[in-house]
Each structure stands twice: as C-alpha cells, then as structure tokens.
Amino acid sequence: MSTLENDFLQFVLVRTQAQAQDKMTELITDHFAAEHAGHVTGSDVIEYLTSLFSMIKPEAVSDVNDVMDANGNLIPENHYMMVPLAT
C-alpha cells in the first residue's frame, strides 16, 4: 500500500466501531489490492462503500467523507487531514 492508502487505513480504523476493526482492515486492504490489480468494477465500489460506511462510527462519517470522493477515491489534496498532528 502507498503512504496515502496506509494513512487512510489508520485514519479510518480510529473511526471504526471497535468490534469491526479487523473486518475494516481486511476490507480496505483487499480493496486497494484489487484496485492496483485493475479488478474493481462499479458494483465492487458500491459494495466497498456500503461496507465501509456500515462499520464507521456515526459521528465520524463526515470525517471520512472529507478525504474521499463520491466514487470512493482518496483525495490526495486532503491527505493532511489523515495524518495526526505532532504533539
């Protein structure tokens, strides 16, 4: 996975319901692997987004919407939103 994809995974895991974190990791990892292999169809994207948002904490949906477009693509310009600030 690229740095952007890995940062997205970590960003989403913090916002995922505790009982669904392992499933979320598998979902995102498999999605990016299929995307890199060129094996993603329109129905795959719909299933991915439906599954992803079903595991996100309700209060975090807008956070995830800020870093993804409507087709489930990451928005590179918003990468900074996914990286925790140094303390």
JSON list of C-alpha atoms in Angstrom, two decimals:
[
{"chain": "A", "resi": 1, "resn": "MET", "atom": "CA", "xyz": [0.00, 0.00, 0.00]},
{"chain": "A", "resi": 2, "resn": "SER", "atom": "CA", "xyz": [1.09, 3.56, -0.65]},
{"chain": "A", "resi": 3, "resn": "THR", "atom": "CA", "xyz": [1.66, 6.02, 2.17]},
{"chain": "A", "resi": 4, "resn": "LEU", "atom": "CA", "xyz": [-1.66, 7.70, 1.31]},
{"chain": "A", "resi": 5, "resn": "GLU", "atom": "CA", "xyz": [-3.50, 4.37, 1.45]},
{"chain": "A", "resi": 6, "resn": "ASN", "atom": "CA", "xyz": [-1.84, 3.35, 4.70]},
{"chain": "A", "resi": 7, "resn": "ASP", "atom": "CA", "xyz": [-2.61, 6.72, 6.29]},
{"chain": "A", "resi": 8, "resn": "PHE", "atom": "CA", "xyz": [-6.22, 6.32, 5.15]},
{"chain": "A", "resi": 9, "resn": "LEU", "atom": "CA", "xyz": [-6.39, 2.87, 6.76]},
{"chain": "A", "resi": 10, "resn": "GLN", "atom": "CA", "xyz": [-5.09, 4.22, 10.08]},
{"chain": "A", "resi": 11, "resn": "PHE", "atom": "CA", "xyz": [-7.41, 7.25, 9.83]},
{"chain": "A", "resi": 12, "resn": "VAL", "atom": "CA", "xyz": [-10.44, 5.02, 9.26]},
{"chain": "A", "resi": 13, "resn": "LEU", "atom": "CA", "xyz": [-9.54, 2.46, 11.94]},
{"chain": "A", "resi": 14, "resn": "VAL", "atom": "CA", "xyz": [-9.63, 5.17, 14.62]},
{"chain": "A", "resi": 15, "resn": "ARG", "atom": "CA", "xyz": [-13.14, 5.98, 13.42]},
{"chain": "A", "resi": 16, "resn": "THR", "atom": "CA", "xyz": [-14.32, 2.37, 13.15]},
{"chain": "A", "resi": 17, "resn": "GLN", "atom": "CA", "xyz": [-16.51, 0.61, 15.68]},
{"chain": "A", "resi": 18, "resn": "ALA", "atom": "CA", "xyz": [-14.25, -1.49, 17.91]},
{"chain": "A", "resi": 19, "resn": "GLN", "atom": "CA", "xyz": [-15.81, -4.83, 17.02]},
{"chain": "A", "resi": 20, "resn": "ALA", "atom": "CA", "xyz": [-15.35, -4.18, 13.28]},
{"chain": "A", "resi": 21, "resn": "GLN", "atom": "CA", "xyz": [-11.70, -3.12, 13.14]},
{"chain": "A", "resi": 22, "resn": "ASP", "atom": "CA", "xyz": [-10.32, -6.43, 11.86]},
{"chain": "A", "resi": 23, "resn": "LYS", "atom": "CA", "xyz": [-13.01, -6.62, 9.20]},
{"chain": "A", "resi": 24, "resn": "MET", "atom": "CA", "xyz": [-12.34, -2.99, 8.21]},
{"chain": "A", "resi": 25, "resn": "THR", "atom": "CA", "xyz": [-8.62, -3.68, 7.83]},
{"chain": "A", "resi": 26, "resn": "GLU", "atom": "CA", "xyz": [-9.37, -6.62, 5.55]},
{"chain": "A", "resi": 27, "resn": "LEU", "atom": "CA", "xyz": [-11.93, -4.63, 3.53]},
{"chain": "A", "resi": 28, "resn": "ILE", "atom": "CA", "xyz": [-9.60, -1.70, 2.86]},
{"chain": "A", "resi": 29, "resn": "THR", "atom": "CA", "xyz": [-6.53, -3.86, 2.20]},
{"chain": "A", "resi": 30, "resn": "ASP", "atom": "CA", "xyz": [-8.44, -6.07, -0.24]},
{"chain": "A", "resi": 31, "resn": "HIS", "atom": "CA", "xyz": [-9.98, -3.05, -1.98]},
{"chain": "A", "resi": 32, "resn": "PHE", "atom": "CA", "xyz": [-6.63, -1.38, -2.59]},
{"chain": "A", "resi": 33, "resn": "ALA", "atom": "CA", "xyz": [-5.08, -4.66, -3.77]},
{"chain": "A", "resi": 34, "resn": "ALA", "atom": "CA", "xyz": [-7.91, -5.14, -6.28]},
{"chain": "A", "resi": 35, "resn": "GLU", "atom": "CA", "xyz": [-7.64, -1.52, -7.35]},
{"chain": "A", "resi": 36, "resn": "HIS", "atom": "CA", "xyz": [-3.90, -1.89, -8.01]},
{"chain": "A", "resi": 37, "resn": "ALA", "atom": "CA", "xyz": [-4.56, -5.07, -9.98]},
{"chain": "A", "resi": 38, "resn": "GLY", "atom": "CA", "xyz": [-7.24, -3.31, -12.04]},
{"chain": "A", "resi": 39, "resn": "HIS", "atom": "CA", "xyz": [-10.00, -5.63, -10.86]},
{"chain": "A", "resi": 40, "resn": "VAL", "atom": "CA", "xyz": [-12.52, -3.15, -9.46]},
{"chain": "A", "resi": 41, "resn": "THR", "atom": "CA", "xyz": [-15.97, -2.89, -11.04]},
{"chain": "A", "resi": 42, "resn": "GLY", "atom": "CA", "xyz": [-18.74, -0.41, -10.33]},
{"chain": "A", "resi": 43, "resn": "SER", "atom": "CA", "xyz": [-20.56, -2.94, -8.19]},
{"chain": "A", "resi": 44, "resn": "ASP", "atom": "CA", "xyz": [-17.32, -3.58, -6.25]},
{"chain": "A", "resi": 45, "resn": "VAL", "atom": "CA", "xyz": [-17.14, 0.13, -5.42]},
{"chain": "A", "resi": 46, "resn": "ILE", "atom": "CA", "xyz": [-20.76, 0.17, -4.24]},
{"chain": "A", "resi": 47, "resn": "GLU", "atom": "CA", "xyz": [-20.16, -2.88, -2.04]},
{"chain": "A", "resi": 48, "resn": "TYR", "atom": "CA", "xyz": [-16.92, -1.37, -0.69]},
{"chain": "A", "resi": 49, "resn": "LEU", "atom": "CA", "xyz": [-18.53, 1.95, 0.22]},
{"chain": "A", "resi": 50, "resn": "THR", "atom": "CA", "xyz": [-21.60, 0.30, 1.74]},
{"chain": "A", "resi": 51, "resn": "SER", "atom": "CA", "xyz": [-19.44, -1.98, 3.89]},
{"chain": "A", "resi": 52, "resn": "LEU", "atom": "CA", "xyz": [-17.01, 0.79, 4.83]},
{"chain": "A", "resi": 53, "resn": "PHE", "atom": "CA", "xyz": [-19.70, 3.20, 5.99]},
{"chain": "A", "resi": 54, "resn": "SER", "atom": "CA", "xyz": [-21.60, 0.48, 7.86]},
{"chain": "A", "resi": 55, "resn": "MET", "atom": "CA", "xyz": [-18.56, 0.00, 10.12]},
{"chain": "A", "resi": 56, "resn": "ILE", "atom": "CA", "xyz": [-17.70, 3.68, 10.67]},
{"chain": "A", "resi": 57, "resn": "LYS", "atom": "CA", "xyz": [-18.83, 5.31, 13.88]},
{"chain": "A", "resi": 58, "resn": "PRO", "atom": "CA", "xyz": [-21.83, 7.51, 13.01]},
{"chain": "A", "resi": 59, "resn": "GLU", "atom": "CA", "xyz": [-20.16, 10.64, 14.33]},
{"chain": "A", "resi": 60, "resn": "ALA", "atom": "CA", "xyz": [-17.12, 10.05, 12.06]},
{"chain": "A", "resi": 61, "resn": "VAL", "atom": "CA", "xyz": [-18.90, 9.74, 8.70]},
{"chain": "A", "resi": 62, "resn": "SER", "atom": "CA", "xyz": [-18.23, 13.37, 7.76]},
{"chain": "A", "resi": 63, "resn": "ASP", "atom": "CA", "xyz": [-14.52, 12.93, 8.57]},
{"chain": "A", "resi": 64, "resn": "VAL", "atom": "CA", "xyz": [-14.30, 10.07, 6.07]},
{"chain": "A", "resi": 65, "resn": "ASN", "atom": "CA", "xyz": [-16.37, 12.00, 3.52]},
{"chain": "A", "resi": 66, "resn": "ASP", "atom": "CA", "xyz": [-13.79, 14.80, 3.73]},
{"chain": "A", "resi": 67, "resn": "VAL", "atom": "CA", "xyz": [-10.98, 12.55, 2.45]},
{"chain": "A", "resi": 68, "resn": "MET", "atom": "CA", "xyz": [-12.88, 10.51, -0.17]},
{"chain": "A", "resi": 69, "resn": "ASP", "atom": "CA", "xyz": [-14.88, 11.47, -3.23]},
{"chain": "A", "resi": 70, "resn": "ALA", "atom": "CA", "xyz": [-18.29, 10.01, -4.08]},
{"chain": "A", "resi": 71, "resn": "ASN", "atom": "CA", "xyz": [-16.66, 7.14, -6.02]},
{"chain": "A", "resi": 72, "resn": "GLY", "atom": "CA", "xyz": [-14.56, 6.02, -3.06]},
{"chain": "A", "resi": 73, "resn": "ASN", "atom": "CA", "xyz": [-11.34, 7.53, -4.39]},
{"chain": "A", "resi": 74, "resn": "LEU", "atom": "CA", "xyz": [-8.99, 9.13, -1.90]},
{"chain": "A", "resi": 75, "resn": "ILE", "atom": "CA", "xyz": [-8.49, 12.86, -2.35]},
{"chain": "A", "resi": 76, "resn": "PRO", "atom": "CA", "xyz": [-4.70, 13.36, -2.32]},
{"chain": "A", "resi": 77, "resn": "GLU", "atom": "CA", "xyz": [-5.10, 17.09, -1.60]},
{"chain": "A", "resi": 78, "resn": "ASN", "atom": "CA", "xyz": [-6.77, 16.17, 1.70]},
{"chain": "A", "resi": 79, "resn": "HIS", "atom": "CA", "xyz": [-4.03, 13.76, 2.78]},
{"chain": "A", "resi": 80, "resn": "TYR", "atom": "CA", "xyz": [-3.02, 16.21, 5.51]},
{"chain": "A", "resi": 81, "resn": "MET", "atom": "CA", "xyz": [-6.40, 15.55, 7.19]},
{"chain": "A", "resi": 82, "resn": "MET", "atom": "CA", "xyz": [-5.46, 11.89, 7.67]},
{"chain": "A", "resi": 83, "resn": "VAL", "atom": "CA", "xyz": [-2.16, 12.46, 9.44]},
{"chain": "A", "resi": 84, "resn": "PRO", "atom": "CA", "xyz": [-2.28, 13.11, 13.18]},
{"chain": "A", "resi": 85, "resn": "LEU", "atom": "CA", "xyz": [-0.73, 16.37, 14.31]},
{"chain": "A", "resi": 86, "resn": "ALA", "atom": "CA", "xyz": [2.54, 16.10, 16.18]},
{"chain": "A", "resi": 87, "resn": "THR", "atom": "CA", "xyz": [2.20, 16.89, 19.86]}
]
